Amino acid sequence: MPVENSRMKGFYQFSVKERLNLIKAAAGLSDEATNALGSFAELDIETANRMVENVIGTMSLPIGIATNFVIDSKHYLIPLCTEEASVVAAASNMAKRCLKNGGFFTECDPPLMIAQIQVLDVEDIPAAEEAIAKAKESLISQCNDVESTMIRRGGGCKSMLTRVIKTQIGSMLIVHLIVDCQDAMGANAVNTMAERISPRIAELSKGRVNLRILSNLAVHRIARASAIFTPEEIDNDGGRENGLAIISNILEAYHFAASDPFRAATHNKGLMNAISSIALACGQDWRAVEAGCHAWASHGREHYSSLTDWWQDDEGNLCGRIEVPLAVGIVGGASKIHPAARANLEIIGVESAQELAGVMAAAGLAQNLAAMRALSTDGIQAGHMRMHMRNMASSEGANSDEIDQIAILLENYSETITPLVIRTTLQQIRE
Ligand code: MEV
């Protein structure tokens, strides 16, 4: 029901329970919906209330474990938090298909983040750049002159550069700080550094500083993963000829994405199904990860394109590679305070932010292959509909035994499965 007034004066001052009741009344929520919001599953009420403002409840999503992943010769169980059916199964299935050649291999950059300082009204930009370059070492020291575990462990600001950009309202001088964030995502650290040195940047440039904020286009923090899939592994029955035919279709699908931004957006969305779900499960800023990956998909290229590359080697194997900027951390933020995120990080068993980035990249590569393979063979609707059918059956009131029976009865059903079909099948079972 539409609310009459969204102005809820002093809302933040109420307790979580009071807020929930106010929202219940304002939005006409049922008891069931109110209880769902207020059940605070694994995230207790106090922690939730500390994380964001105006909290009334929490929302659960399934965590599924992707299996079969061998990455850099280590086995991983990977938690994915997602509402989308088929994602977990698809990633697990593809991870199994590259085991003959050792699974996935990764190569991740050190955890370097960029902070940007925007300088305006600079009369002599070359002179400003020179002054900043001369003061570079002392500016870097000033960035690092704070009490921080990250700096004690060898992280901190490592370098600095200036760029000049032309905009519709004139030229701007942009200062980049390059910061080693160690095992943290690093947003807070780099933003603090940018704010800390900006008065001196203004002085040195004889200009005016406006924004001081990290860049999510983390070009110095690239995670790469690659894998080789034999034709026999690509075919469900281990057949070489059919495997080669599927590989040929997959390569056509890949070249479509590489050349067409309309297709590339969907192709990349598919691989982000894994990357974002792991980010969410592990308490990462998944919007930052999404922004970085999509920006990288057009960075330094003619147009937005595929984040993966696929080709065939001389033996007919399918070779894949992914390259994505992944600003993730295993200390600080929600990865530290959210109990489920902590548990998921424990399951994944990574010892550094770089290792986590490598696992995410490998899962992204597997997910991308799963989508291309499904799309260029049976199409994705068959698998999706099987899962969707179970959800529909549940919505029609079927219990888990009945859901299993419906799934068996409709396994070879060739028409579209509608709620009516489900209802009729359920009735037949019950009769
Ligand atoms: C759906 O979530 C993802 C796909 O659309 C990806 C793709 O088209 O490659 C299947």
Coordinates of N, CA and C and ligand atoms in Angstrom, one line a residue, residues 84-85 87 263 266-271 273 367-368 370-372 374-375 380 384, ligand 1:
E84 N 19.7 -15.6 -7.3 CA 19.5 -16.2 -8.7 C 19.7 -17.7 -8.7
A85 N 18.7 -18.4 -9.2 CA 18.9 -19.9 -9.3 C 19.9 -20.2 -10.4
V87 N 23.1 -20.2 -10.6 CA 24.5 -19.6 -10.5 C 25.5 -20.5 -9.9
R263 N 25.8 -6.9 -26.3 CA 26.0 -8.3 -25.8 C 27.0 -8.3 -24.6
T266 N 25.6 -8.0 -21.1 CA 25.0 -9.2 -20.5 C 26.0 -10.3 -20.2
H267 N 27.0 -10.4 -21.1 CA 28.1 -11.3 -20.9 C 28.8 -11.0 -19.6
N268 N 29.1 -9.7 -19.4 CA 29.8 -9.4 -18.1 C 28.9 -9.5 -16.9
K269 N 27.6 -9.2 -17.1 CA 26.6 -9.4 -16.0 C 26.7 -10.8 -15.5
G270 N 26.8 -11.7 -16.5 CA 26.8 -13.1 -16.1 C 28.0 -13.5 -15.3
L271 N 29.2 -13.0 -15.6 CA 30.3 -13.3 -14.8 C 30.3 -12.6 -13.5
N273 N 27.7 -12.4 -11.8 CA 26.8 -13.2 -11.0 C 27.7 -13.9 -9.9
Q367 N 32.0 -18.9 -14.3 CA 30.6 -18.5 -14.5 C 30.3 -18.0 -15.9
N368 N 31.3 -17.3 -16.4 CA 31.2 -16.8 -17.8 C 31.1 -18.0 -18.8
A370 N 30.1 -21.0 -18.1 CA 28.9 -21.7 -17.9 C 27.8 -21.0 -18.7
A371 N 27.7 -19.7 -18.6 CA 26.6 -19.0 -19.4 C 26.8 -19.2 -20.9
M372 N 28.1 -19.0 -21.4 CA 28.3 -19.2 -22.8 C 28.0 -20.6 -23.3
A374 N 25.9 -22.8 -21.8 CA 24.5 -23.0 -21.8 C 23.8 -22.3 -23.0
L375 N 24.2 -21.1 -23.2 CA 23.5 -20.3 -24.2 C 23.8 -20.9 -25.6
I380 N 19.5 -21.1 -21.9 CA 19.5 -21.2 -20.4 C 18.2 -21.4 -19.8
H384 N 17.0 -22.8 -16.0 CA 16.3 -21.8 -15.2 C 14.9 -22.3 -14.8
Ligands
MEV1 C1 21.9 -14.3 -16.4 O1 21.9 -13.9 -15.0 C2 23.3 -14.2 -17.0 C3 23.4 -14.5 -18.5 O2 22.5 -13.6 -19.2 C4 24.8 -14.2 -18.9 C5 25.0 -14.2 -20.4 O3 24.1 -13.9 -21.2 O4 26.2 -14.5 -20.7 C6 23.0 -15.9 -18.8

